[in-house]
Coordinates of C-alpha atoms and ligand atoms in Angstrom, one line a residue:
X1 CA 101.6 58.1 -101.6
X2 CA 102.6 54.8 -100.1
X3 CA 100.0 53.6 -97.6
X4 CA 102.5 51.7 -95.4
X5 CA 102.8 53.3 -91.8
X6 CA 100.6 56.2 -92.8
X7 CA 98.0 57.6 -90.3
X8 CA 94.4 57.6 -91.6
X9 CA 91.2 58.9 -90.0
X10 CA 87.8 57.6 -91.0
X11 CA 84.5 59.1 -89.8
X12 CA 81.5 56.9 -89.4
X13 CA 83.9 53.9 -89.3
X14 CA 82.0 51.6 -87.0
X15 CA 80.0 49.9 -89.7
X16 CA 79.0 49.8 -93.4
X17 CA 81.3 51.6 -95.9
X18 CA 83.3 53.3 -93.1
X19 CA 84.2 50.0 -91.6
X20 CA 85.3 48.8 -95.1
X21 CA 87.6 51.8 -95.4
X22 CA 89.1 51.1 -91.9
X23 CA 89.8 47.5 -92.8
X24 CA 91.2 48.1 -96.3
X25 CA 93.6 50.8 -94.9
X26 CA 94.8 48.4 -92.1
X27 CA 95.4 45.7 -94.7
X28 CA 97.5 48.1 -96.7
X29 CA 99.7 48.9 -93.7
X30 CA 98.3 52.2 -92.5
X31 CA 97.4 52.9 -88.9
X32 CA 93.8 53.9 -88.5
X33 CA 91.8 56.1 -86.1
X34 CA 88.1 55.9 -86.6
X35 CA 85.4 58.2 -85.2
X36 CA 81.8 57.2 -84.7
X37 CA 78.8 58.4 -82.7
X38 CA 77.9 54.7 -82.0
X39 CA 80.2 54.1 -79.0
X40 CA 79.3 50.4 -78.3
X41 CA 79.8 49.4 -81.9
X42 CA 83.0 51.4 -82.2
X43 CA 84.5 49.8 -79.1
X44 CA 83.5 46.3 -80.2
X45 CA 85.0 46.9 -83.7
X46 CA 88.2 48.3 -82.2
X47 CA 88.7 45.2 -80.0
X48 CA 88.1 42.9 -83.0
X49 CA 90.5 44.8 -85.3
X50 CA 93.2 45.2 -82.6
X51 CA 93.2 41.4 -82.2
X52 CA 93.6 40.9 -86.0
X53 CA 96.0 43.7 -86.9
X54 CA 97.8 44.4 -83.6
X55 CA 96.8 46.7 -80.7
X56 CA 98.9 49.7 -81.7
X57 CA 97.5 50.1 -85.2
X58 CA 93.8 51.0 -84.6
X59 CA 92.0 53.4 -82.3
X60 CA 88.4 54.3 -81.8
X61 CA 87.2 57.8 -80.8
X62 CA 83.5 58.3 -79.9
X63 CA 82.3 61.7 -81.3
X64 CA 79.4 63.2 -83.2
X65 CA 80.8 65.0 -86.3
X66 CA 78.0 67.5 -86.1
X67 CA 79.4 68.7 -82.8
X68 CA 82.2 71.2 -83.2
X69 CA 83.6 70.5 -79.7
X70 CA 83.5 66.7 -80.0
X71 CA 85.0 66.6 -83.5
X72 CA 87.8 69.0 -82.6
X73 CA 88.4 67.0 -79.4
X74 CA 88.7 63.7 -81.3
X75 CA 91.2 65.2 -83.8
X76 CA 93.4 66.5 -80.9
X77 CA 93.4 63.1 -79.3
X78 CA 94.3 61.4 -82.6
X79 CA 97.2 63.8 -83.2
X80 CA 98.4 63.4 -79.6
X81 CA 98.3 59.6 -80.1
X82 CA 99.7 59.3 -83.7
X83 CA 101.7 62.5 -84.1
X84 CA 100.1 63.6 -87.4
X85 CA 97.5 62.7 -90.1
X86 CA 98.2 61.7 -93.7
X87 CA 94.8 60.4 -94.9
X88 CA 91.2 61.6 -94.1
X89 CA 88.0 59.8 -95.1
X90 CA 84.9 62.0 -94.4
X91 CA 82.4 59.2 -94.6
X92 CA 79.8 59.7 -91.8
X93 CA 76.3 60.5 -93.0
X94 CA 72.6 59.8 -92.4
X95 CA 69.4 59.8 -94.4
X96 CA 66.8 61.6 -92.2
X97 CA 64.3 63.8 -94.1
X98 CA 62.2 64.4 -91.0
X99 CA 65.0 66.0 -89.0
X100 CA 66.5 67.6 -92.1
X101 CA 68.5 70.2 -90.2
X102 CA 70.4 67.3 -88.5
X103 CA 71.0 65.7 -91.9
X104 CA 72.6 68.9 -93.1
X105 CA 74.6 69.2 -89.8
X106 CA 76.1 65.7 -90.2
X107 CA 76.4 65.3 -93.9
X108 CA 77.5 68.8 -94.9
X109 CA 78.7 70.8 -91.8
X110 CA 80.5 67.7 -90.4
X111 CA 82.2 67.0 -93.7
X112 CA 83.3 70.6 -94.1
X113 CA 84.7 70.6 -90.6
X114 CA 86.4 67.3 -91.1
X115 CA 88.0 68.6 -94.3
X116 CA 89.2 71.9 -92.6
X117 CA 90.5 70.1 -89.6
X118 CA 92.4 67.6 -91.8
X119 CA 93.9 70.5 -93.9
X120 CA 94.9 72.4 -90.7
X121 CA 96.9 69.4 -89.4
X122 CA 98.2 68.1 -92.8
X123 CA 99.7 71.4 -93.8
X124 CA 102.4 70.8 -91.2
X125 CA 103.3 67.3 -92.4
X126 CA 107.1 67.0 -92.9
X127 CA 106.6 65.3 -96.3
X128 CA 104.2 68.1 -97.3
X129 CA 101.6 65.5 -98.3
X130 CA 98.0 64.6 -97.4
X131 CA 95.0 63.1 -99.1
X132 CA 91.3 63.7 -98.3
X133 CA 88.5 61.6 -99.6
X134 CA 85.0 63.0 -99.3
X135 CA 82.1 60.5 -99.6
X136 CA 79.2 61.7 -101.8
X137 CA 77.0 59.2 -103.6
X138 CA 75.5 58.6 -107.0
X139 CA 72.7 60.6 -105.3
X140 CA 75.1 63.6 -105.6
X141 CA 75.2 63.2 -109.4
X142 CA 71.6 62.1 -109.9
X143 CA 69.1 62.1 -107.0
X144 CA 67.1 60.0 -104.6
X145 CA 63.5 61.1 -105.3
X146 CA 62.3 60.6 -101.7
X147 CA 65.3 62.2 -100.1
X148 CA 65.8 65.8 -101.4
X149 CA 67.8 66.9 -98.3
X150 CA 70.1 63.9 -98.4
X151 CA 70.5 64.5 -102.2
X152 CA 71.3 68.2 -101.6
X153 CA 74.0 67.3 -99.0
X154 CA 75.6 64.9 -101.5
X155 CA 75.6 67.5 -104.3
X156 CA 77.2 69.9 -101.7
X157 CA 80.0 67.4 -101.1
X158 CA 80.8 67.3 -104.8
X159 CA 80.8 71.1 -105.2
X160 CA 82.7 71.8 -101.9
X161 CA 85.3 69.2 -102.7
X162 CA 86.0 70.4 -106.2
X163 CA 86.4 74.0 -105.0
X164 CA 88.6 73.2 -102.1
X165 CA 90.8 71.0 -104.3
X166 CA 91.3 73.9 -106.7
X167 CA 92.2 76.2 -103.7
X168 CA 94.7 73.6 -102.4
X169 CA 96.3 73.2 -105.8
X170 CA 96.6 77.0 -106.4
X171 CA 98.0 77.5 -103.0
X172 CA 100.6 74.8 -103.6
X173 CA 99.7 73.1 -100.4
X174 CA 100.6 69.7 -101.6
X175 CA 97.3 68.4 -100.2
X176 CA 94.7 66.6 -102.4
X177 CA 90.9 66.4 -102.1
X178 CA 88.9 63.9 -104.1
X179 CA 85.3 62.8 -104.1
X180 CA 83.9 59.2 -104.2
X181 CA 80.4 58.6 -105.4
X182 CA 79.2 55.0 -104.5
X183 CA 76.0 53.5 -105.9
X184 CA 73.6 51.7 -103.6
X185 CA 75.1 49.4 -100.9
X186 CA 73.2 47.1 -98.6
X187 CA 74.1 48.8 -95.3
X188 CA 72.3 50.1 -92.2
X189 CA 71.8 53.4 -94.1
X190 CA 69.6 51.7 -96.7
X191 CA 68.0 48.9 -94.8
X192 CA 67.2 49.5 -91.1
X193 CA 66.3 53.1 -90.6
X194 CA 62.8 54.0 -89.4
X195 CA 60.8 54.6 -92.5
X196 CA 59.2 57.9 -91.3
X197 CA 62.5 59.4 -90.1
X198 CA 64.1 58.2 -93.3
X199 CA 61.7 59.7 -95.7
X200 CA 59.9 62.3 -93.6
X201 CA 57.0 63.8 -95.5
X202 CA 57.6 61.5 -98.4
X203 CA 57.2 58.2 -96.4
X204 CA 54.2 57.3 -98.6
X205 CA 56.7 56.6 -101.3
X206 CA 58.2 53.7 -99.4
X207 CA 57.6 51.5 -102.4
X208 CA 60.3 53.4 -104.3
X209 CA 62.8 52.0 -101.8
X210 CA 61.4 48.5 -102.3
X211 CA 61.9 49.0 -106.1
X212 CA 65.6 49.9 -105.5
X213 CA 66.0 46.9 -103.2
X214 CA 64.4 44.6 -105.8
X215 CA 66.6 45.9 -108.6
X216 CA 69.4 44.1 -106.9
X217 CA 72.1 46.3 -108.5
X218 CA 74.2 46.8 -105.4
X219 CA 77.8 47.5 -105.0
X220 CA 79.8 45.9 -102.1
X221 CA 81.3 48.2 -99.5
X222 CA 84.6 46.2 -99.7
X223 CA 84.8 46.9 -103.5
X224 CA 84.1 50.6 -103.0
X225 CA 86.8 50.8 -100.3
X226 CA 89.3 49.1 -102.6
X227 CA 88.3 51.4 -105.5
X228 CA 89.0 54.5 -103.4
X229 CA 92.7 53.6 -102.9
X230 CA 94.1 55.1 -106.1
X231 CA 92.6 58.5 -105.1
X232 CA 94.9 58.3 -102.1
X233 CA 98.0 56.7 -103.7
X234 CA 98.1 58.5 -107.1
X235 CA 99.5 61.9 -106.4
X236 CA 98.3 63.2 -109.8
X237 CA 94.7 62.9 -108.5
X238 CA 93.1 66.1 -107.1
X239 CA 89.6 67.4 -107.5
X240 CA 88.5 64.2 -109.2
X241 CA 85.0 62.6 -108.8
X242 CA 85.1 58.8 -108.9
X243 CA 81.7 57.0 -109.4
X244 CA 81.6 53.3 -108.5
X245 CA 78.3 51.4 -108.8
X246 CA 77.1 48.1 -110.2
X247 CA 78.1 49.2 -113.7
X248 CA 81.7 49.7 -112.7
X249 CA 84.0 52.7 -112.1
X250 CA 84.1 56.0 -113.9
X251 CA 85.8 59.4 -113.4
X252 CA 83.0 62.0 -113.9
X253 CA 83.7 65.2 -115.8
X254 CA 81.6 68.2 -114.8
X255 CA 81.8 71.6 -116.4
X256 CA 84.7 73.9 -115.5
X257 CA 84.9 77.6 -115.4
X258 CA 86.9 78.2 -118.6
X259 CA 89.2 81.0 -117.2
X260 CA 90.2 78.9 -114.2
Ligands
LIG301 N1 74.4 52.8 -98.4 C1 74.3 53.3 -99.5 O1 73.5 52.9 -100.4 C2 75.2 54.5 -99.9 C3 75.9 55.2 -99.0 N2 76.7 56.3 -99.4 C4 77.4 57.0 -98.4 O2 78.4 56.2 -97.8 C5 78.7 56.7 -96.5 C6 78.5 55.6 -95.5 O3 77.2 55.1 -95.5 P1 76.8 53.7 -95.0 O4 78.0 52.9 -94.6 O5 75.9 53.2 -96.0 O6 76.0 54.1 -93.7 P2 75.8 53.3 -92.3 O7 74.6 53.9 -91.7 O8 75.9 51.8 -92.5 O9 77.1 53.8 -91.5 C7 77.3 55.1 -91.2 C8 78.1 55.2 -89.9 O10 78.2 56.6 -89.6 C9 77.9 56.8 -88.2 N3 77.4 58.1 -88.0 C10 76.2 58.6 -88.3 N4 76.0 59.8 -87.8 C11 77.2 60.2 -87.3 C12 77.7 61.4 -86.6 N5 76.9 62.4 -86.4 N6 78.9 61.4 -86.1 C13 79.8 60.3 -86.3 N7 79.3 59.1 -86.8 C14 78.1 59.1 -87.3 C15 76.9 55.7 -87.9 O11 76.9 55.5 -86.4 C16 77.4 54.6 -88.7 O12 78.3 53.8 -88.0 C17 77.7 57.9 -96.3 O13 78.4 59.1 -96.6 C18 76.6 57.6 -97.3 O14 76.0 58.8 -97.7 C19 76.8 56.6 -100.7 C20 76.1 55.9 -101.6 C21 75.2 54.8 -101.3
LIG302 C1 64.4 55.6 -103.7 C2 64.8 55.4 -102.3 C3 66.0 54.6 -102.2 C4 66.5 54.5 -100.8 C5 67.5 55.6 -100.5 C6 68.2 55.5 -99.2 C7 69.5 55.7 -99.1 C8 70.3 55.9 -100.3 C9 71.5 56.3 -100.1 C10 72.3 56.6 -101.3 O1 73.3 57.3 -101.3 C11 71.8 56.0 -102.5 C12 72.6 56.0 -103.7 C13 72.1 56.1 -104.9 C14 70.8 56.5 -105.3 C15 69.6 55.6 -104.8 C16 68.5 55.4 -105.4 C17 68.2 56.1 -106.7 C18 67.0 55.6 -107.2 C19 66.7 56.2 -108.6 C20 67.4 55.4 -109.6 O2 67.0 54.4 -109.9 O3 68.4 55.9 -110.2

């Protein structure tokens, strides 16, 4: 898929990795609609990017992906504005072990809804194409010892994305779903969250976070965003899991059901 003049949607696009996706897609010639619950930051970024890339190429929509009404409403506005959707990055997530139901609602339910909404609109695309990138983490292949719920949601992203990719292929939908598993990045998610909210009943293990920070084996959001592009462009890629961390990039193989 050529990225020029395509329409891309990014959730959690106001900062961190989401912002890097927004910027890399704009640089490649796509038009981008980003959704975020942080309205002031979203508006500020939209103004900055509209100045750099042109006012018609980027839009911001304030919405909480854990709210069915808000997420559907944002999608409708995006399709009204751009006509259709070619690319979807389901990126918004939080680490909150205290309010763990909210973590599941954002990281899992929000990602499932984002995937289903994108499929619903993409299946009517005249070129019959569409690419969805679901953001998991190396925590969705290993684990974050202090964050079992966050870890569970990131495993869920891997399993859901593999299964839905198989369904899309078997239904000859022409739509592709791949998973990206980044390693640790120095973003708001890692650095600035309230420690008790972040780790809930495991907050006494704060030193583990310090150990991760001291290891200094971070990957940059811009590099992760660049690395994600082949999953969109290369039409042979469906149901893949791409890990990118400080050691480099690797497609991960997980067991398959033999008869499938
Ligand atoms: N930072 C890290 O070390 C890693 C992050 N990831 C994943 O990368 C993705 C992005 O994370 P970061 O950029 O690090 O986080 P971040 O905290 O810097 O940015 C996340 C963005 O999502 C938005 N957001 C949060 N809840 C939302 C909701 N309910 N509705 C709409 N927007 C919402 C936030 O306002 C924020 O702008 C997440 O899926 C995360 O799990 C994966 C591996 C490592
Ligand atoms: C141990 C606490 C680290 C802080 C975790 C907070 C957010 C992490 C978000 C991620 O998606 C992290 C990605 C990868 C795993 C992080 C740490 C693993 C630590 C164990 C190890 O060394 O492998």
